[in-house]
Coordinates of C-alpha atoms in Angstrom, one line a residue:
Chain A
M12 CA 70.9 12.3 -52.1
S13 CA 67.5 13.9 -52.0
K14 CA 66.6 11.8 -55.1
D15 CA 66.1 8.7 -53.0
I16 CA 63.9 10.5 -50.5
V17 CA 61.7 12.9 -52.5
V18 CA 59.6 12.6 -55.7
G19 CA 60.1 15.8 -57.6
A20 CA 61.2 19.0 -55.9
A21 CA 61.4 19.5 -52.2
A22 CA 58.5 21.6 -51.0
P23 CA 56.2 21.7 -48.0
G24 CA 54.1 18.6 -48.1
C25 CA 56.0 17.0 -51.0
K26 CA 55.6 13.4 -52.0
K27 CA 58.3 10.9 -50.8
V28 CA 59.6 7.9 -52.6
D29 CA 58.9 5.5 -49.8
P30 CA 56.9 7.1 -47.0
I31 CA 56.3 5.2 -43.7
L32 CA 53.9 7.8 -42.3
V33 CA 51.5 9.9 -44.4
A34 CA 49.3 12.5 -42.7
S35 CA 46.7 14.8 -44.3
N36 CA 44.5 17.7 -43.1
V37 CA 45.5 17.2 -39.5
T38 CA 44.1 20.1 -37.4
R39 CA 43.9 20.6 -33.7
Q40 CA 42.3 23.6 -32.1
F41 CA 42.5 24.6 -28.5
G42 CA 39.6 27.1 -28.2
G43 CA 40.3 29.8 -30.7
L44 CA 44.0 28.8 -31.2
T45 CA 44.8 26.5 -34.1
A46 CA 47.8 24.6 -32.7
V47 CA 48.3 22.2 -35.6
N48 CA 47.1 22.7 -39.2
V49 CA 49.1 20.3 -41.3
E50 CA 47.8 19.9 -44.9
H51 CA 50.0 17.1 -45.9
V52 CA 53.2 15.6 -44.8
E53 CA 55.1 12.3 -45.5
I54 CA 57.9 10.8 -43.4
P55 CA 60.4 8.9 -45.4
R56 CA 61.1 5.3 -44.4
G57 CA 64.5 4.2 -43.1
K58 CA 65.7 7.8 -42.8
I59 CA 66.3 10.2 -39.9
T60 CA 63.8 13.1 -40.1
A61 CA 64.1 16.2 -38.0
L62 CA 61.0 18.2 -37.1
I63 CA 62.1 21.7 -36.2
G64 CA 60.5 25.1 -35.5
P65 CA 60.2 27.8 -32.9
N66 CA 58.5 27.2 -29.5
G67 CA 54.7 26.9 -29.9
A68 CA 55.0 25.7 -33.5
G69 CA 52.9 22.7 -32.7
K70 CA 55.6 20.0 -33.0
T71 CA 54.8 18.2 -29.7
T72 CA 51.0 18.6 -30.3
F73 CA 51.5 17.0 -33.7
F74 CA 53.4 14.2 -32.1
N75 CA 50.6 13.7 -29.6
L76 CA 48.0 13.6 -32.3
L77 CA 49.9 11.0 -34.4
T78 CA 50.5 8.7 -31.5
G79 CA 46.9 8.9 -30.2
F80 CA 47.7 10.9 -27.0
D81 CA 45.5 13.7 -28.3
K82 CA 42.4 13.7 -30.5
P83 CA 42.5 15.9 -33.7
N84 CA 39.6 18.0 -34.8
T85 CA 40.1 16.8 -38.4
G86 CA 42.6 14.7 -40.2
E87 CA 43.7 11.2 -41.2
W88 CA 47.1 9.5 -41.3
T89 CA 48.4 6.1 -42.2
F90 CA 51.3 4.2 -40.9
E91 CA 52.9 1.5 -43.1
G92 CA 49.8 1.9 -45.4
K93 CA 47.3 1.3 -42.6
N94 CA 45.0 3.9 -41.2
L95 CA 46.1 5.1 -37.8
A96 CA 43.7 8.0 -37.1
G97 CA 41.5 7.5 -34.1
V98 CA 43.5 4.5 -32.9
S99 CA 44.2 4.6 -29.2
S100 CA 47.7 5.3 -28.0
Y101 CA 48.7 1.8 -26.8
K102 CA 47.6 0.3 -30.1
V103 CA 49.7 2.8 -32.0
A104 CA 52.7 1.6 -29.9
R105 CA 51.8 -2.1 -30.7
R106 CA 51.9 -1.3 -34.4
G107 CA 55.5 -0.4 -34.1
M108 CA 55.4 3.4 -33.7
I109 CA 56.9 4.2 -30.3
R110 CA 57.4 7.7 -28.9
T111 CA 59.3 9.3 -26.1
F112 CA 58.2 12.4 -24.2
Q113 CA 59.6 15.9 -24.0
L114 CA 59.2 15.8 -20.2
T115 CA 60.8 12.6 -19.5
K116 CA 58.6 9.8 -18.2
S117 CA 60.8 7.5 -16.4
L118 CA 59.0 5.3 -13.9
N119 CA 60.8 6.6 -10.8
A120 CA 60.0 4.1 -8.2
M121 CA 61.0 1.2 -10.4
T122 CA 64.6 0.1 -11.0
V123 CA 66.3 0.8 -14.3
I124 CA 66.1 -2.8 -15.4
E125 CA 62.4 -3.1 -14.5
N126 CA 61.8 0.1 -16.6
M127 CA 63.5 -1.7 -19.5
R128 CA 61.7 -4.9 -19.1
L129 CA 58.4 -3.1 -19.2
G130 CA 59.3 -1.9 -22.6
A131 CA 59.1 -5.3 -24.2
Q132 CA 55.8 -6.0 -25.8
K133 CA 53.5 -9.1 -25.9
Q134 CA 54.9 -10.7 -22.8
R135 CA 53.1 -13.8 -21.7
G136 CA 53.4 -13.0 -18.1
E137 CA 51.4 -9.8 -18.7
N138 CA 48.3 -11.9 -18.6
F139 CA 47.0 -12.1 -15.0
F140 CA 46.6 -15.9 -14.9
A141 CA 49.8 -16.7 -16.7
G142 CA 51.6 -14.2 -14.4
L143 CA 50.9 -16.3 -11.4
F144 CA 52.9 -19.2 -12.7
R145 CA 56.6 -18.3 -13.0
F146 CA 57.5 -21.2 -15.2
L147 CA 55.2 -19.9 -18.0
W148 CA 57.2 -16.6 -18.4
S149 CA 60.6 -17.1 -16.8
G150 CA 62.2 -18.1 -20.1
E151 CA 60.8 -15.1 -21.9
E152 CA 61.8 -12.9 -19.0
K153 CA 65.4 -14.1 -19.4
K154 CA 65.5 -13.2 -23.0
I155 CA 64.0 -9.8 -22.3
T156 CA 66.5 -9.2 -19.6
E157 CA 69.4 -10.0 -22.1
T158 CA 68.0 -7.5 -24.6
A159 CA 67.6 -5.0 -21.9
D160 CA 71.2 -5.4 -20.6
D161 CA 72.5 -5.1 -24.1
L162 CA 70.7 -1.8 -24.6
L163 CA 71.7 -0.5 -21.2
K164 CA 75.4 -1.2 -22.1
R165 CA 75.0 0.7 -25.3
F166 CA 73.5 3.6 -23.5
K167 CA 76.1 3.4 -20.8
L168 CA 73.5 2.8 -18.1
D169 CA 74.6 -0.7 -17.2
A170 CA 76.2 0.5 -14.0
K171 CA 72.8 1.9 -12.9
R172 CA 71.0 -1.4 -13.6
E173 CA 69.7 -1.9 -10.1
D174 CA 69.2 1.8 -9.2
Y175 CA 65.8 3.3 -9.0
A176 CA 65.1 5.4 -12.1
G177 CA 64.2 8.4 -9.8
S178 CA 67.8 8.5 -8.6
L179 CA 69.2 9.1 -12.2
S180 CA 70.1 12.5 -13.5
G181 CA 67.8 14.2 -16.0
G182 CA 70.0 13.3 -18.9
Q183 CA 70.3 9.7 -17.8
R184 CA 66.5 9.5 -17.6
K185 CA 66.3 10.7 -21.2
L186 CA 68.6 7.9 -22.2
L187 CA 66.7 5.4 -20.2
E188 CA 63.4 6.5 -21.8
M189 CA 65.0 6.1 -25.3
A190 CA 66.5 2.7 -24.5
R191 CA 63.1 1.6 -23.1
A192 CA 61.4 2.6 -26.2
L193 CA 63.8 0.5 -28.2
M194 CA 63.0 -2.7 -26.2
S195 CA 60.1 -3.4 -28.6
K196 CA 62.2 -2.9 -31.7
P197 CA 59.9 -0.3 -33.2
S198 CA 59.8 0.4 -37.0
L199 CA 59.3 4.1 -36.3
I200 CA 60.7 5.8 -33.2
M201 CA 59.6 9.3 -32.4
L202 CA 61.9 11.2 -30.1
D203 CA 60.6 14.5 -28.5
E204 CA 63.7 16.5 -27.8
P205 CA 66.1 13.6 -27.2
M206 CA 69.1 15.9 -26.4
A207 CA 67.5 18.3 -23.9
G208 CA 69.4 17.9 -20.7
V209 CA 71.9 15.3 -21.9
N210 CA 75.4 16.2 -21.1
P211 CA 77.8 17.0 -24.0
A212 CA 80.0 14.0 -23.4
L213 CA 77.0 11.7 -24.0
T214 CA 75.6 13.7 -26.9
Q215 CA 78.1 12.3 -29.4
S216 CA 77.5 8.7 -28.4
L217 CA 73.8 9.2 -28.5
L218 CA 74.0 10.7 -32.0
E219 CA 76.0 7.6 -33.1
H220 CA 73.4 5.5 -31.5
I221 CA 70.6 7.2 -33.4
K222 CA 72.5 6.7 -36.6
G223 CA 72.9 3.1 -35.6
L224 CA 69.1 2.8 -35.4
K225 CA 68.9 3.9 -39.0
A226 CA 71.5 1.4 -40.0
G227 CA 69.3 -1.3 -38.3
G228 CA 66.3 -0.3 -40.4
T229 CA 64.4 1.9 -37.9
T230 CA 62.9 5.1 -39.1
V231 CA 63.6 8.0 -36.8
L232 CA 61.5 11.2 -36.4
F233 CA 62.7 13.7 -33.8
V234 CA 61.9 17.1 -32.5
E235 CA 65.0 19.0 -31.6
H236 CA 66.2 22.6 -31.0
D237 CA 69.9 21.7 -31.1
M238 CA 70.7 22.7 -34.7
H239 CA 74.1 21.0 -34.7
M240 CA 72.4 17.7 -34.0
V241 CA 69.8 18.3 -36.7
R242 CA 72.5 19.1 -39.2
H243 CA 74.8 16.3 -38.1
I244 CA 72.5 13.4 -38.3
S245 CA 69.3 14.1 -40.1
D246 CA 68.6 13.1 -43.7
W247 CA 65.6 15.3 -44.0
V248 CA 64.2 18.3 -42.2
I249 CA 60.6 19.5 -41.8
V250 CA 60.1 23.0 -40.5
M251 CA 56.9 23.8 -38.7
A252 CA 55.6 27.2 -37.6
E253 CA 52.3 28.3 -36.3
G254 CA 51.0 24.8 -36.8
K255 CA 51.8 24.5 -40.4
V256 CA 54.6 22.8 -42.4
V257 CA 56.4 25.8 -43.9
A258 CA 59.5 24.2 -45.4
E259 CA 61.0 20.8 -46.1
G260 CA 64.3 19.7 -47.5
E261 CA 67.8 18.3 -46.9
P262 CA 69.4 19.9 -43.8
S263 CA 72.0 21.7 -45.7
V264 CA 69.5 23.3 -48.0
V265 CA 66.8 24.1 -45.4
M266 CA 69.3 25.7 -43.1
K267 CA 70.5 28.0 -45.8
D268 CA 67.0 29.2 -46.6
Q269 CA 67.2 32.7 -45.3
A270 CA 63.5 32.9 -44.4
V271 CA 63.7 29.8 -42.3
I272 CA 66.9 31.0 -40.6
D273 CA 65.5 34.3 -39.7
A274 CA 62.1 33.3 -38.7
Y275 CA 62.5 30.0 -37.1
L276 CA 66.1 29.4 -36.2
G277 CA 67.1 32.8 -35.0
A278 CA 69.8 35.0 -36.5
H279 CA 72.5 33.4 -34.3
H280 CA 71.7 29.8 -35.0
D281 CA 75.1 29.2 -36.4
T282 CA 77.1 30.1 -33.3
D283 CA 79.0 27.1 -32.2
L284 CA 78.0 26.2 -28.7
G285 CA 80.9 23.8 -28.4
T286 CA 78.8 20.8 -28.2
M287 CA 80.3 19.4 -31.4
K288 CA 83.5 19.6 -33.3
K289 CA 81.7 19.4 -36.7
G290 CA 83.2 21.8 -39.3
K291 CA 81.2 24.1 -41.5
Chain B
M25 CA 44.4 -2.1 36.5
D26 CA 44.5 -5.7 35.6
W27 CA 47.6 -6.2 33.4
I28 CA 46.9 -9.9 32.7
Q29 CA 43.4 -9.0 31.4
T30 CA 44.8 -6.2 29.3
F31 CA 47.4 -8.5 27.8
N32 CA 44.8 -11.2 27.1
L33 CA 42.5 -8.7 25.4
A34 CA 45.3 -7.4 23.3
A35 CA 46.4 -10.9 22.3
G36 CA 42.8 -11.7 21.5
A37 CA 42.6 -8.7 19.1
L38 CA 45.7 -10.1 17.3
F39 CA 43.7 -13.1 16.0
D40 CA 40.3 -11.6 16.0
P41 CA 38.2 -12.5 12.9
L42 CA 37.4 -8.8 12.5
T43 CA 41.2 -8.1 12.4
A44 CA 41.4 -10.6 9.6
A45 CA 38.5 -8.9 7.8
Y46 CA 40.2 -5.5 7.9
I47 CA 43.5 -7.1 6.8
L48 CA 41.7 -8.6 3.8
C49 CA 40.2 -5.3 2.9
A50 CA 43.6 -3.6 3.3
I51 CA 45.2 -6.3 1.0
G52 CA 42.7 -5.3 -1.6
L53 CA 43.5 -1.7 -1.1
S54 CA 47.2 -2.4 -1.4
V55 CA 46.5 -3.8 -4.9
H56 CA 44.4 -0.7 -5.7
F57 CA 46.5 2.0 -4.2
G58 CA 49.9 0.6 -3.2
Y59 CA 50.6 -1.1 -6.5
T60 CA 48.3 0.6 -9.1
G61 CA 48.0 4.0 -7.6
L62 CA 44.2 4.0 -7.7
L63 CA 43.0 6.3 -5.0
N64 CA 40.0 4.2 -3.9
F65 CA 38.1 5.7 -1.0
G66 CA 35.2 3.4 -1.5
Q67 CA 36.7 0.1 -0.2
A68 CA 33.8 -0.2 2.3
A69 CA 31.4 -0.6 -0.6
F70 CA 33.4 -3.5 -2.0
A71 CA 33.3 -5.2 1.4
G72 CA 29.6 -4.3 1.7
V73 CA 28.8 -5.8 -1.7
G74 CA 30.6 -9.0 -0.6
A75 CA 28.7 -9.2 2.6
Y76 CA 25.3 -8.4 1.2
G77 CA 25.9 -10.7 -1.9
M78 CA 26.4 -13.6 0.4
A79 CA 23.6 -12.9 2.8
V80 CA 21.1 -12.2 0.0
G81 CA 22.3 -15.3 -1.8
V82 CA 21.4 -17.4 1.2
L83 CA 18.2 -15.7 2.3
T84 CA 16.6 -14.6 -0.9
F85 CA 17.9 -17.0 -3.5
K86 CA 18.1 -19.9 -1.0
L87 CA 21.5 -20.9 -2.2
P88 CA 23.8 -23.1 -0.1
L89 CA 26.4 -20.9 1.6
L90 CA 29.3 -21.9 -0.6
L91 CA 27.3 -21.0 -3.7
A92 CA 26.2 -17.8 -2.1
M93 CA 29.8 -16.9 -1.6
G94 CA 30.4 -17.5 -5.3
F95 CA 27.4 -15.4 -6.1
S96 CA 28.8 -12.6 -4.0
L97 CA 32.1 -12.7 -5.8
I98 CA 30.2 -12.3 -9.1
C99 CA 28.4 -9.3 -7.6
I100 CA 31.7 -7.7 -6.7
V101 CA 33.0 -8.1 -10.2
V102 CA 29.8 -6.5 -11.6
F103 CA 30.1 -3.7 -9.0
A104 CA 33.8 -3.1 -10.0
L105 CA 32.8 -3.0 -13.7
I106 CA 30.0 -0.5 -13.0
L107 CA 32.3 1.6 -10.9
G108 CA 35.4 1.2 -13.0
I109 CA 34.2 1.6 -16.6
P110 CA 33.1 5.2 -16.3
T111 CA 35.6 6.3 -13.7
L112 CA 39.0 4.8 -14.4
R113 CA 39.6 7.3 -17.1
L114 CA 39.6 10.0 -14.4
R115 CA 42.7 11.4 -12.8
A116 CA 43.6 10.0 -9.4
D117 CA 42.0 12.6 -7.2
Y118 CA 38.7 12.6 -9.1
L119 CA 38.6 8.8 -8.7
A120 CA 38.8 9.3 -5.0
I121 CA 35.7 11.6 -5.0
V122 CA 33.7 9.2 -7.2
T123 CA 34.6 6.1 -5.2
I124 CA 33.7 7.7 -1.9
A125 CA 30.3 8.8 -3.4
A126 CA 29.7 5.4 -4.9
A127 CA 30.2 3.8 -1.5
E128 CA 27.7 6.1 0.1
V129 CA 25.2 5.5 -2.7
F130 CA 25.6 1.8 -2.1
R131 CA 25.1 2.2 1.7
Y132 CA 21.9 4.3 1.2
L133 CA 20.5 1.9 -1.3
M134 CA 21.0 -0.9 1.2
S135 CA 19.1 1.0 3.9
T136 CA 16.2 2.2 1.9
I137 CA 12.8 0.8 2.7
G138 CA 12.1 0.1 -0.9
F139 CA 14.5 -2.8 -1.0
A140 CA 13.8 -3.9 2.5
S141 CA 12.3 -7.2 1.5
V142 CA 15.7 -8.2 0.1
T143 CA 18.2 -6.2 2.0
G144 CA 16.4 -5.9 5.3
G145 CA 16.5 -2.1 5.1
S146 CA 18.3 -0.4 8.0
N147 CA 17.9 -3.5 10.2
G148 CA 20.0 -5.5 7.9
L149 CA 20.0 -9.2 7.6
S150 CA 20.9 -12.1 9.9
Q151 CA 20.7 -15.9 10.2
F152 CA 22.6 -16.6 7.0
G153 CA 25.8 -18.1 8.4
Y154 CA 24.7 -21.2 10.2
E155 CA 26.0 -23.4 7.5
F156 CA 29.5 -22.1 8.0
Y157 CA 29.7 -23.8 11.4
T158 CA 28.3 -27.1 10.1
W159 CA 31.6 -27.3 8.1
N160 CA 33.5 -27.2 11.3
P161 CA 35.7 -30.3 11.5
I162 CA 37.0 -29.4 15.0
A163 CA 35.7 -31.4 17.9
K164 CA 33.6 -29.7 20.5
G165 CA 35.4 -28.2 23.5
Q166 CA 37.5 -25.3 24.7
Y167 CA 40.9 -24.8 23.1
V168 CA 43.5 -23.0 25.1
F169 CA 46.9 -21.8 23.7
G170 CA 48.8 -19.4 25.9
P171 CA 46.6 -16.3 26.3
F172 CA 44.0 -17.6 23.8
N173 CA 40.9 -19.5 24.9
W174 CA 38.6 -20.4 22.1
S175 CA 35.5 -22.6 21.7
E176 CA 35.6 -24.9 18.7
E177 CA 33.5 -22.5 16.7
E178 CA 35.7 -19.5 17.5
L179 CA 38.8 -21.5 16.6
W180 CA 37.2 -22.7 13.3
L181 CA 36.3 -19.1 12.4
R182 CA 39.8 -17.9 13.2
I183 CA 41.5 -20.7 11.2
V184 CA 39.4 -19.9 8.1
A185 CA 39.7 -16.1 8.4
F186 CA 43.5 -16.2 8.9
G187 CA 43.8 -19.0 6.3
L188 CA 42.3 -16.6 3.8
V189 CA 44.6 -13.8 4.9
G190 CA 47.6 -16.2 4.3
L191 CA 46.3 -17.3 1.0
S192 CA 45.6 -13.7 -0.2
T193 CA 49.1 -12.6 0.9
V194 CA 50.7 -15.4 -1.1
L195 CA 48.5 -14.5 -4.1
V196 CA 49.5 -10.8 -3.9
W197 CA 53.1 -11.8 -3.7
L198 CA 52.7 -14.0 -6.8
M199 CA 50.9 -11.3 -8.7
M200 CA 53.4 -8.6 -7.9
R201 CA 56.5 -10.4 -8.9
S202 CA 55.0 -11.1 -12.4
P203 CA 55.2 -9.0 -15.5
W204 CA 51.5 -8.3 -14.9
G205 CA 52.4 -6.7 -11.5
R206 CA 55.2 -4.8 -13.2
I207 CA 52.6 -3.1 -15.5
L208 CA 50.5 -2.1 -12.4
K209 CA 53.6 -0.5 -10.8
G210 CA 54.3 1.3 -14.1
I211 CA 50.8 2.7 -14.1
R212 CA 51.3 3.9 -10.5
E213 CA 54.3 5.8 -11.7
D214 CA 53.1 7.2 -15.0
E215 CA 50.3 5.8 -17.0
D216 CA 51.1 7.7 -20.1
A217 CA 54.5 6.2 -20.2
V218 CA 53.1 2.7 -19.9
R219 CA 50.6 3.5 -22.6
S220 CA 53.4 4.7 -24.9
L221 CA 54.9 1.2 -24.5
G222 CA 51.9 -0.5 -25.9
K223 CA 50.0 -1.6 -22.7
N224 CA 46.3 -1.2 -22.4
V225 CA 46.3 0.8 -19.3
F226 CA 42.5 1.0 -18.8
F227 CA 42.2 -2.7 -19.0
Y228 CA 44.9 -3.2 -16.3
K229 CA 43.4 -0.6 -14.1
L230 CA 40.1 -2.4 -14.4
Q231 CA 41.7 -5.7 -13.5
S232 CA 43.3 -4.2 -10.5
L233 CA 40.0 -2.7 -9.3
I234 CA 38.3 -6.1 -9.7
I235 CA 41.0 -8.1 -7.9
G236 CA 41.4 -5.6 -5.1
G237 CA 37.7 -5.5 -4.8
L238 CA 37.5 -9.3 -4.5
F239 CA 39.9 -9.3 -1.6
A240 CA 37.7 -6.6 0.1
G241 CA 34.6 -8.6 -0.6
I242 CA 36.0 -11.7 1.0
G243 CA 37.0 -9.5 3.9
G244 CA 33.4 -8.3 4.1
M245 CA 32.1 -11.9 4.2
V246 CA 34.5 -12.7 7.0
Y247 CA 33.3 -9.6 8.8
V248 CA 29.6 -10.5 8.7
I249 CA 30.0 -14.2 9.4
S250 CA 31.9 -13.2 12.5
M251 CA 29.2 -10.6 13.5
S252 CA 26.5 -13.0 12.3
N253 CA 24.6 -10.1 10.8
V254 CA 25.0 -7.6 8.1
Q255 CA 23.9 -4.0 8.5
P256 CA 24.2 -1.0 6.2
S257 CA 25.7 1.1 9.0
S258 CA 28.8 -1.1 9.0
W259 CA 29.9 0.2 5.6
V260 CA 30.3 3.9 6.5
T261 CA 33.3 5.9 5.4
T262 CA 34.9 5.3 8.8
F263 CA 35.3 1.7 7.7
T264 CA 37.1 2.8 4.6
F265 CA 39.4 5.1 6.6
M266 CA 40.2 2.3 9.1
I267 CA 41.3 0.2 6.2
W268 CA 43.5 3.1 4.9
T269 CA 45.0 3.4 8.4
V270 CA 45.8 -0.3 8.5
L271 CA 47.3 -0.1 5.0
L272 CA 49.5 3.0 5.6
L273 CA 50.6 1.7 9.0
G274 CA 51.9 -1.5 7.4
G275 CA 53.2 -0.1 4.1
A276 CA 51.0 0.5 1.0
A277 CA 53.3 -1.3 -1.5
S278 CA 54.4 -4.2 0.6
V279 CA 53.1 -7.8 0.7
L280 CA 53.2 -8.2 4.4
G281 CA 52.3 -4.6 5.3
P282 CA 48.5 -5.0 5.5
V283 CA 48.9 -8.1 7.8
A284 CA 51.3 -6.4 10.2
G285 CA 49.4 -3.1 9.9
G286 CA 46.1 -4.8 10.8
M287 CA 47.5 -6.6 13.8
V288 CA 49.3 -3.7 15.2
F289 CA 46.4 -1.4 14.7
F290 CA 43.9 -3.5 16.5
V291 CA 46.3 -4.4 19.3
M292 CA 47.0 -0.7 19.8
L293 CA 43.3 0.1 19.8
V294 CA 42.8 -2.4 22.7
L295 CA 45.9 -1.4 24.6
T296 CA 45.2 2.3 24.5
N297 CA 41.6 1.7 25.6
E298 CA 42.5 -0.6 28.5
I299 CA 45.4 1.4 29.7
L300 CA 43.5 4.8 29.5
S301 CA 40.4 3.4 31.2
G302 CA 42.6 1.7 33.8
L303 CA 44.3 5.0 34.6
V304 CA 40.9 6.8 34.7
A305 CA 39.6 4.1 37.1
I306 CA 42.5 4.6 39.6
G307 CA 42.1 8.4 39.3
W308 CA 45.3 9.3 37.6
L309 CA 43.5 11.1 34.8
P310 CA 41.0 13.3 36.6
F311 CA 40.2 15.3 33.6
L312 CA 38.8 12.3 31.7
D313 CA 35.8 10.1 32.2
Q314 CA 35.3 6.6 30.9
P315 CA 33.2 7.4 27.8
Q316 CA 35.8 10.0 26.7
V317 CA 38.5 7.3 26.7
G318 CA 36.8 5.6 23.7
Q319 CA 37.1 8.8 21.8
L320 CA 40.5 9.8 23.0
R321 CA 42.1 6.6 21.7
F322 CA 40.9 7.3 18.2
I323 CA 42.4 10.8 18.5
L324 CA 45.7 9.2 19.6
I325 CA 45.5 6.8 16.7
G326 CA 44.9 9.6 14.3
L327 CA 47.9 11.4 15.7
A328 CA 50.0 8.3 15.4
L329 CA 48.9 8.0 11.7
M330 CA 49.9 11.6 11.0
L331 CA 53.3 11.1 12.5
L332 CA 53.7 7.9 10.6
V333 CA 52.8 9.4 7.2
I334 CA 55.2 12.3 7.9
F335 CA 58.2 10.4 9.3
R336 CA 57.8 7.0 7.9
P337 CA 55.7 7.3 4.7
Q338 CA 56.6 3.8 3.5
G339 CA 55.0 2.2 6.6
M340 CA 56.5 -0.6 8.7
F341 CA 57.3 -2.9 5.8
G342 CA 57.5 -0.7 2.8
N343 CA 60.7 0.1 0.8
K344 CA 61.7 3.6 1.5
K345 CA 63.3 4.0 -1.9
E346 CA 60.1 3.1 -3.6
L347 CA 58.5 6.1 -2.0
R348 CA 61.3 8.6 -1.9
F349 CA 61.1 9.9 -5.4
N350 CA 57.5 10.5 -6.3
V351 CA 56.3 12.6 -3.4

């Protein structure tokens, strides 16, 4: 299986057969602390890649850098072959690389369906003058609403359609944020801890949905601490520690790497928390 | 105490051109603050730029009044760009500080002697609005409707002022039901989230600043045409805070809020003044004298505003649900 992902042997910074995102020499310093120092990393296209590592490893900072929410001290990266370093965050999103946030950013004083509609890109009514005339955008709005309703149903939020996002539970907001990110049909979706706070009953369906994204051709990159999820759905795992990529490989291989287990996953990582029935 | 006179004065405040001017400024502020979340404490400057732009256009550039109004709108856009480009990247509370400072800078610039040949210095400008009354299609005479008794000029001014209020209200309603308005509301909630969805947040904030500023500028024009002079001392921070009061009273994120807020505010101002001074005159409030009444009513209004923000933060017209979650 690793044959169709990696060229040669799996190692930190190894070359991929078909990378969608390639980053080199990305560093970010906060004062004296080097939060991110990634020499080289490639994200395989059409796969689910997990980015794991202990707290403070620089995973979220790396996310922020790649998506233009933070500026690196050095580094360059390309997305679908085009340079993306120094591009502002909203342009990154327009190129088809959409992210979610670790601390959920649902737009609380807007209804769930309005949150969803906002996710659609290049709407005609987003121009001030066109916006004043409903007939110019009502057709498009209808299509957007259909897509939104479809996604809401899949994420089991359709009953909450008219509720304000602020009235949802933490887990539901996570779902809403993910569904909203999907409104623009991104080619790469970057999920920052998608499972944090989601109740176990929903976890399974969410996992299925992420797998469904892959089946639909979307590349997924996610940060997660839930090792069962990582093992269950990811095709490739990248381990970060102290800002560096320290290991890469297929989940089954990386998780058996004793050094990775001890240093980054903790000695008790294998204890089943009952969130999943998956056998060993 | 003359109840009929009190009632007539209060009714007069309802359709006073100055009420309309404040309402227009508050509509602009609702675009800034209510919908986009921009904490603008310099709304007086936008109104002032509108007023001075028109007056200078007529007096210095010898433009016809209508063109001078157009010139003034261009001035407002330029002012919004100058203010917005460096500051809209700031977080909300810093924006408040910068806008309040910018408004003061504008006011001092208008009153300096150096520019007095254009701005009139601290005396301000007058005699620029005559042309407005030459447009008056209404026949000469007194027009009486119920408690209202207006000359043809007064009636004309009120029709134009409240016509502009109506037009602006409809425009805001059209703006805020559109996907464009949806982006503004998204920015109000969390601009990073909106950015992550591919929207150019800075550009939308700038648009909001310009559009809200234009409403305020039109309000400023109505204000000075009604006063028939423009003075730097009109655009003090108190002017801005009155606009905030009007907005919060009516409801920051509501289309009709500024209109209702403005009317209620000015009627209350007249009523408290009349009733208190009436009570002082008949000796029921021996601890007060007449000049103190004028100050006391603002204390009462301030108290009312505090109670309003604590117990009904959405204002008279706002949607409670829209406010419940983010404070």
